[in-house]
XYZ file of C-alpha atoms in Angstrom:
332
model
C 16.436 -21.733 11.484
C 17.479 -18.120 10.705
C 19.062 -15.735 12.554
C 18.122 -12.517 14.460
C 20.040 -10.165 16.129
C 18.392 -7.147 17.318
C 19.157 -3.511 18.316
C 17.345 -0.811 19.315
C 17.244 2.307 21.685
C 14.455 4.566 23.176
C 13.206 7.872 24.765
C 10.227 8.035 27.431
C 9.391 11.229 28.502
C 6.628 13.470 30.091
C 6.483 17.096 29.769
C 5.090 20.596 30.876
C 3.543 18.903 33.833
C 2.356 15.352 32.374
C 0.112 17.764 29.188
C 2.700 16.370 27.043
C 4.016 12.190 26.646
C 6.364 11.005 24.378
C 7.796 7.714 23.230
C 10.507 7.106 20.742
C 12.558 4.356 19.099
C 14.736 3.290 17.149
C 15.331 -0.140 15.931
C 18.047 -2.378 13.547
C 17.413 -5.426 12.807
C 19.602 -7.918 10.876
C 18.820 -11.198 10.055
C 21.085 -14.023 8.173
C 20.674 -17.713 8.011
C 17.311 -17.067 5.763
C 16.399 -20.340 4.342
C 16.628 -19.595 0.141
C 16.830 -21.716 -3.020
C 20.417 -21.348 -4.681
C 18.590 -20.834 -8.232
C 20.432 -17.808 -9.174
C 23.854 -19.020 -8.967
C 22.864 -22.793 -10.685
C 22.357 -22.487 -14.332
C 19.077 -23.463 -15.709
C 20.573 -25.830 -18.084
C 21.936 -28.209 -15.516
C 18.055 -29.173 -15.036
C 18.746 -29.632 -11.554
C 17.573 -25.915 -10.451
C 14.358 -27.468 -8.960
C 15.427 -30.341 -7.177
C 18.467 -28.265 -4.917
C 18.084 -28.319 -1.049
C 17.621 -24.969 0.092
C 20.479 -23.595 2.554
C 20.620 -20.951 4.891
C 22.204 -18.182 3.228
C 19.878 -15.162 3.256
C 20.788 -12.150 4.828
C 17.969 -9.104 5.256
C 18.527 -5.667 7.094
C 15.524 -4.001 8.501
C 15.634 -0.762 10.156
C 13.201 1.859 11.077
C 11.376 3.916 14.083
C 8.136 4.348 16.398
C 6.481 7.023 17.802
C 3.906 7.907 20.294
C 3.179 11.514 21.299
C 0.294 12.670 23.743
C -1.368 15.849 24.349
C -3.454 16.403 28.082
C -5.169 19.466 28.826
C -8.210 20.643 30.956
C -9.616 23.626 28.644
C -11.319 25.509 30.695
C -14.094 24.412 33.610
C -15.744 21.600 31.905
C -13.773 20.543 28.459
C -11.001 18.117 28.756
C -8.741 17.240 25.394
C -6.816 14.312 25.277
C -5.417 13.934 21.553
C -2.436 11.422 20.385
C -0.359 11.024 17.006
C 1.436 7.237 16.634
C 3.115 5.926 13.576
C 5.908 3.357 12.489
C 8.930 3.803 9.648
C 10.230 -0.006 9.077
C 12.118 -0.409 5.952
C 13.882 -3.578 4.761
C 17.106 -4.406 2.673
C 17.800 -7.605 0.671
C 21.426 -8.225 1.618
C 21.997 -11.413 -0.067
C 19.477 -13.649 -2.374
C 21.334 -16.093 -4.558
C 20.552 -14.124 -7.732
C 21.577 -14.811 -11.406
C 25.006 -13.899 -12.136
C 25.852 -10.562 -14.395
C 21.943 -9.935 -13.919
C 21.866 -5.801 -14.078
C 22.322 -3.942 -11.250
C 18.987 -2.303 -11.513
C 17.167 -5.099 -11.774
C 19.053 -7.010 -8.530
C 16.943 -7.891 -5.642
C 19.393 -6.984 -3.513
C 19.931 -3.739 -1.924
C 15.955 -3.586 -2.586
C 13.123 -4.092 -0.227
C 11.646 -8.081 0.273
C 9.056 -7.772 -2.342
C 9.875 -5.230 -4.632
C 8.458 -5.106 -8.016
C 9.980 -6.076 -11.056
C 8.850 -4.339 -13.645
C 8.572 -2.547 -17.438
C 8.314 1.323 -17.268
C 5.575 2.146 -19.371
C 5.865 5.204 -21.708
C 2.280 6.112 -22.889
C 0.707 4.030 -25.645
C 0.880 4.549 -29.424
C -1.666 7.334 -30.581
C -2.341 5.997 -34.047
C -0.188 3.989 -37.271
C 1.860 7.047 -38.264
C 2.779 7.207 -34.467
C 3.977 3.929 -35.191
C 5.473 4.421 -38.354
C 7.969 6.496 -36.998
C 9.012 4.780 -33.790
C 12.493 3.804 -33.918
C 12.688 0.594 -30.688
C 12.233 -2.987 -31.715
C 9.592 -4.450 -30.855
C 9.732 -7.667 -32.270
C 10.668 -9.444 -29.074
C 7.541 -8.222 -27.584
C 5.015 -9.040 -30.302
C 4.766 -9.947 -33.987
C 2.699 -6.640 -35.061
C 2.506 -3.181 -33.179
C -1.361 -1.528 -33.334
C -2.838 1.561 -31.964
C -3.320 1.771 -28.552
C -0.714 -0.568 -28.394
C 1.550 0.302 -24.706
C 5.118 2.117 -25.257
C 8.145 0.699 -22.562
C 10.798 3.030 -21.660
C 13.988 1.231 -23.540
C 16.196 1.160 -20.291
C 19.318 0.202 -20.922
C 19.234 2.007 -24.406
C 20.047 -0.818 -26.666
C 17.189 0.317 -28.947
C 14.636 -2.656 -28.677
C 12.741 -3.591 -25.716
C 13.653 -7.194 -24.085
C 14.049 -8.412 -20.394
C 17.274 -6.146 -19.714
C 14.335 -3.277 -19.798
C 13.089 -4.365 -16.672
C 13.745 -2.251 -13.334
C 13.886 -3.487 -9.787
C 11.043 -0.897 -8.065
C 11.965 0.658 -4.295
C 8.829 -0.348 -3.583
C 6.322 -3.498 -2.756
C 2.908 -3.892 -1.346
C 3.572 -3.509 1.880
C 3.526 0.019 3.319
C 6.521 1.326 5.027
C 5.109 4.131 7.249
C 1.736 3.455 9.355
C 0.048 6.056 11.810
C -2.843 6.557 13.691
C -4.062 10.044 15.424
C -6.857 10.020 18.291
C -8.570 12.563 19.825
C -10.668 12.131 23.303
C -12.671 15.606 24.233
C -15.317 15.702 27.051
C -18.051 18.533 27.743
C -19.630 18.135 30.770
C -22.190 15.090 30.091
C -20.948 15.069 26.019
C -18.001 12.918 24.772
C -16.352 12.929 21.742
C -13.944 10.128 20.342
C -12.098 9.936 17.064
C -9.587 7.879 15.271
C -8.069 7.804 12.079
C -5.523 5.485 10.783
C -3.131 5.367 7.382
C -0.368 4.308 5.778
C 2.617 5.490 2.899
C 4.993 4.315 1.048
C 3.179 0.942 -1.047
C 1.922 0.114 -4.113
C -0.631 -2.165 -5.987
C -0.923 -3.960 -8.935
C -4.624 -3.563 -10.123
C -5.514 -5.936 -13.459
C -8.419 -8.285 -13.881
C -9.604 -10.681 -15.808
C -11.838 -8.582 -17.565
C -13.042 -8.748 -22.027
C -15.200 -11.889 -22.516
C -15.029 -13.598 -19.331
C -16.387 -10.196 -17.485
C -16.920 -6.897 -16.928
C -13.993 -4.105 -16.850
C -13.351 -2.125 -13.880
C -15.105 1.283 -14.633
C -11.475 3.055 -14.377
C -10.531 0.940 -16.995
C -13.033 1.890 -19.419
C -12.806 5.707 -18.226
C -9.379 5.614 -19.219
C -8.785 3.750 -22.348
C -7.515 3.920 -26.035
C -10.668 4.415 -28.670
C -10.842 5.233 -32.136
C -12.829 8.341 -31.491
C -10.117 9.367 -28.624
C -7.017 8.361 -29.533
C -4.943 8.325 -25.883
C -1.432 8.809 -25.716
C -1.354 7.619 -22.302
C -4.219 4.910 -21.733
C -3.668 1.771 -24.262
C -7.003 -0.280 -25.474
C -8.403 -2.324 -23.418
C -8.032 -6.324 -24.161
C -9.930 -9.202 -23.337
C -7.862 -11.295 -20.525
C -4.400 -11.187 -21.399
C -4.721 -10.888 -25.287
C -1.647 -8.500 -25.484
C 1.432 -8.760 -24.827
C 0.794 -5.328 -22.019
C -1.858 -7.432 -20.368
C -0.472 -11.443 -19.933
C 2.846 -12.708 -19.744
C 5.934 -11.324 -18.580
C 5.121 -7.696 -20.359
C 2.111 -7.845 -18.624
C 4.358 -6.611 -15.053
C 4.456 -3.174 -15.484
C 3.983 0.438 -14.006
C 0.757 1.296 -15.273
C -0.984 -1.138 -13.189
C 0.583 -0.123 -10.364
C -1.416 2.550 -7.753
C -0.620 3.708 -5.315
C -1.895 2.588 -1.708
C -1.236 5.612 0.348
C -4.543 6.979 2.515
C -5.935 8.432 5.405
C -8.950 6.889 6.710
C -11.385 8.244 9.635
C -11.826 4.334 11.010
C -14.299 5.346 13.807
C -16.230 8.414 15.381
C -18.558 8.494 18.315
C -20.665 10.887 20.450
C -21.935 10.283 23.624
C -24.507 11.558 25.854
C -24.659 11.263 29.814
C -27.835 11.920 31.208
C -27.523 14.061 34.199
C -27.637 11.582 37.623
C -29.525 13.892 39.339
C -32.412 13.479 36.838
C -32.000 9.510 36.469
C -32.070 9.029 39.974
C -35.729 9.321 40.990
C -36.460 6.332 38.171
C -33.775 4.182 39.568
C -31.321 4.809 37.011
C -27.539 4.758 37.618
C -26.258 5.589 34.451
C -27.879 6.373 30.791
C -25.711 7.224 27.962
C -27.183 7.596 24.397
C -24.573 7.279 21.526
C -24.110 7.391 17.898
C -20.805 5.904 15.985
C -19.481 5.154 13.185
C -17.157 2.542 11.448
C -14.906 3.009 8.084
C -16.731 6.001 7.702
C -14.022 7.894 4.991
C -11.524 7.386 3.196
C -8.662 9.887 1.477
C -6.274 8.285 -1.222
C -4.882 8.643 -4.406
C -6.416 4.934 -5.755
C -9.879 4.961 -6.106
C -10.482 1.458 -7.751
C -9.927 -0.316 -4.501
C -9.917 -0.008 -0.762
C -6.129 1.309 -0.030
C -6.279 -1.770 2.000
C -6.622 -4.386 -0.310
C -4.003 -7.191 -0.848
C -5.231 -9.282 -4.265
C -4.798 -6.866 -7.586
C -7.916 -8.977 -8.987
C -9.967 -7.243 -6.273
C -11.409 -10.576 -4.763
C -11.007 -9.802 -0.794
C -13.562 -9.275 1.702
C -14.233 -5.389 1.545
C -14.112 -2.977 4.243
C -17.629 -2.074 5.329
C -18.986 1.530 6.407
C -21.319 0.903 9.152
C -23.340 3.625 11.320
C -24.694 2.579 15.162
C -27.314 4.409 17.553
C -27.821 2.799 21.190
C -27.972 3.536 24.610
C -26.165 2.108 27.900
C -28.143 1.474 30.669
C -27.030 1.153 34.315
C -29.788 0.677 36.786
């Protein structure tokens, strides 16, 4: 079993004569006694790699903050406001994780959030032959015969050809670090008013699918692409599967399929009615309220190839449906 030992501290308060809550706090976690395989440290020539126990060595730090802050205020006779912001920071650490021995230090998991990608920079693709021609980086451990469109990697490490020690350890993973919500709650005599939105910052995607003679490609994809007629310098061709060495494989993890998964989303929206009582009454009515709402109904981010929330980079996941309601309550 591993190990938790939490700390945290916090602020309640309420202000200017209860208009104004507030919530606050600050947490530390640190956990040890993570159960991990010891495949770092064990050469993969002893052949014995897969068949080790695991122990409990792992060590992970995770700190962060929550928030909460209300606003109450009677504006005026008849219109009363009640708005809210929330959001969470949480943001891991790797502390130990068995890795391989003299591995570079940019490429270590540790010191690096659970999760984080490791990955080829990628520089732009090769405009046409003489662009090729005159590159100087090897290539020859990444494929037999450079063509246009081809992708460029960033040489890391500067050793003038492009192999595994090119590879960087990301800050970041799919899982967002920051999540907030706002709400807002306003009343107008027999109208009502209700709004949330929700987001999140700080994660990343990796969008690639199986597209070339098995299916379709993603209309980004063929929007922003490497032709003979336009020649990119940034998109490379597209490929069928993972028929390059940019698409399958290990070369295949890197940053140009990676989007970001920041957004801002208006989740839901509704407006009430109240009949007046005095007008229900003489039909033996309590209560009528008519009401129109709204769910998923839009959405503000950087990606547009998939819903910010999505978790599979080939896009199979259940998608987040828009859907728009118009009822009545009735009380008798």
């Amino acid at each position: 079993w591993e190990r938790a030992n939490n700390y945290n501290v916090g602020l309640d308060a309420t202000l200017f004569n209860n208009k104004v809550d507030l919530t606050l706090e600050y947490f530390y976690n640190k956990r040890d006694q993570i159960l991990i395989a010891k495949v770092g440290s064990t050469p993969a020539s002893s052949g014995i790699g897969s068949r080790l126990p695991p122990v409990n060595a792992g060590r992970v730090d995770n700190r962060g903050f929550e928030f909460n802050l209300g606003y109450n205020a009677k504006l005026g006779k008849d219109i009363t406001l009640r708005a809210g912001i929330n959001g969470g920071y949480a943001k891991n650490k790797v502390v130990f994780m068995d890795e391989i021995p003299g591995a570079p230090t940019y490429q270590k998991q540790e010191g690096s959030p659970i999760g984080a990608y490791l990955v080829y920079k990628s520089a732009g693709a090769f405009k046409d032959q003489d662009e090729i021609n005159k590159n100087t980086i090897d290539y020859s451990g990444v494929t037999g015969q450079l063509l246009p469109g081809d992708m460029k990697f960033e040489d890391v490490n500067g050793d003038g050809k492009i192999s595994g020690d090119d590879k960087v350890r990301l800050d970041q993973s799919g899982t967002p670090t920051f999540n907030f919500g706002a709400t807002i709650d306003l009343k107008y005599k027999g109208f009502d008013l209700s709004v949330l939105f929700q987001g999140a910052t700080g994660a990343s995607i990796r969008i690639q699918t199986e597209s070339g003679d098995i299916g379709n490609f993603l209309k980004y994809s063929y929007d922003h692409r490497w032709t003979i007629d336009n020649p990119s310098s940034v998109d490379p061709r597209l490929a069928s599967r993972g028929d390059t060495y940019y698409t399958g494989g290990n070369f295949g993890q890197n940053t140009y399929y990676l989007f970001s998964k920041n957004y801002i989303r208006l989740k839901n929206i509704e407006l009430g009615y109240n009949l007046p009582s005095s007008t229900l009454a003489k039909a033996g009515i309590s209560n009528l309220r008519l009401f129109v709402n709204g769910l998923n109904v839009a959405t503000f981010s950087k990606n547009k190839i998939y819903d910010p929330e999505a978790t599979a980079e080939s896009g199979v996941y259940y998608p987040q449906s828009r859907i728009f309601n118009a009822g009545f309550t009735l009380t008798f």
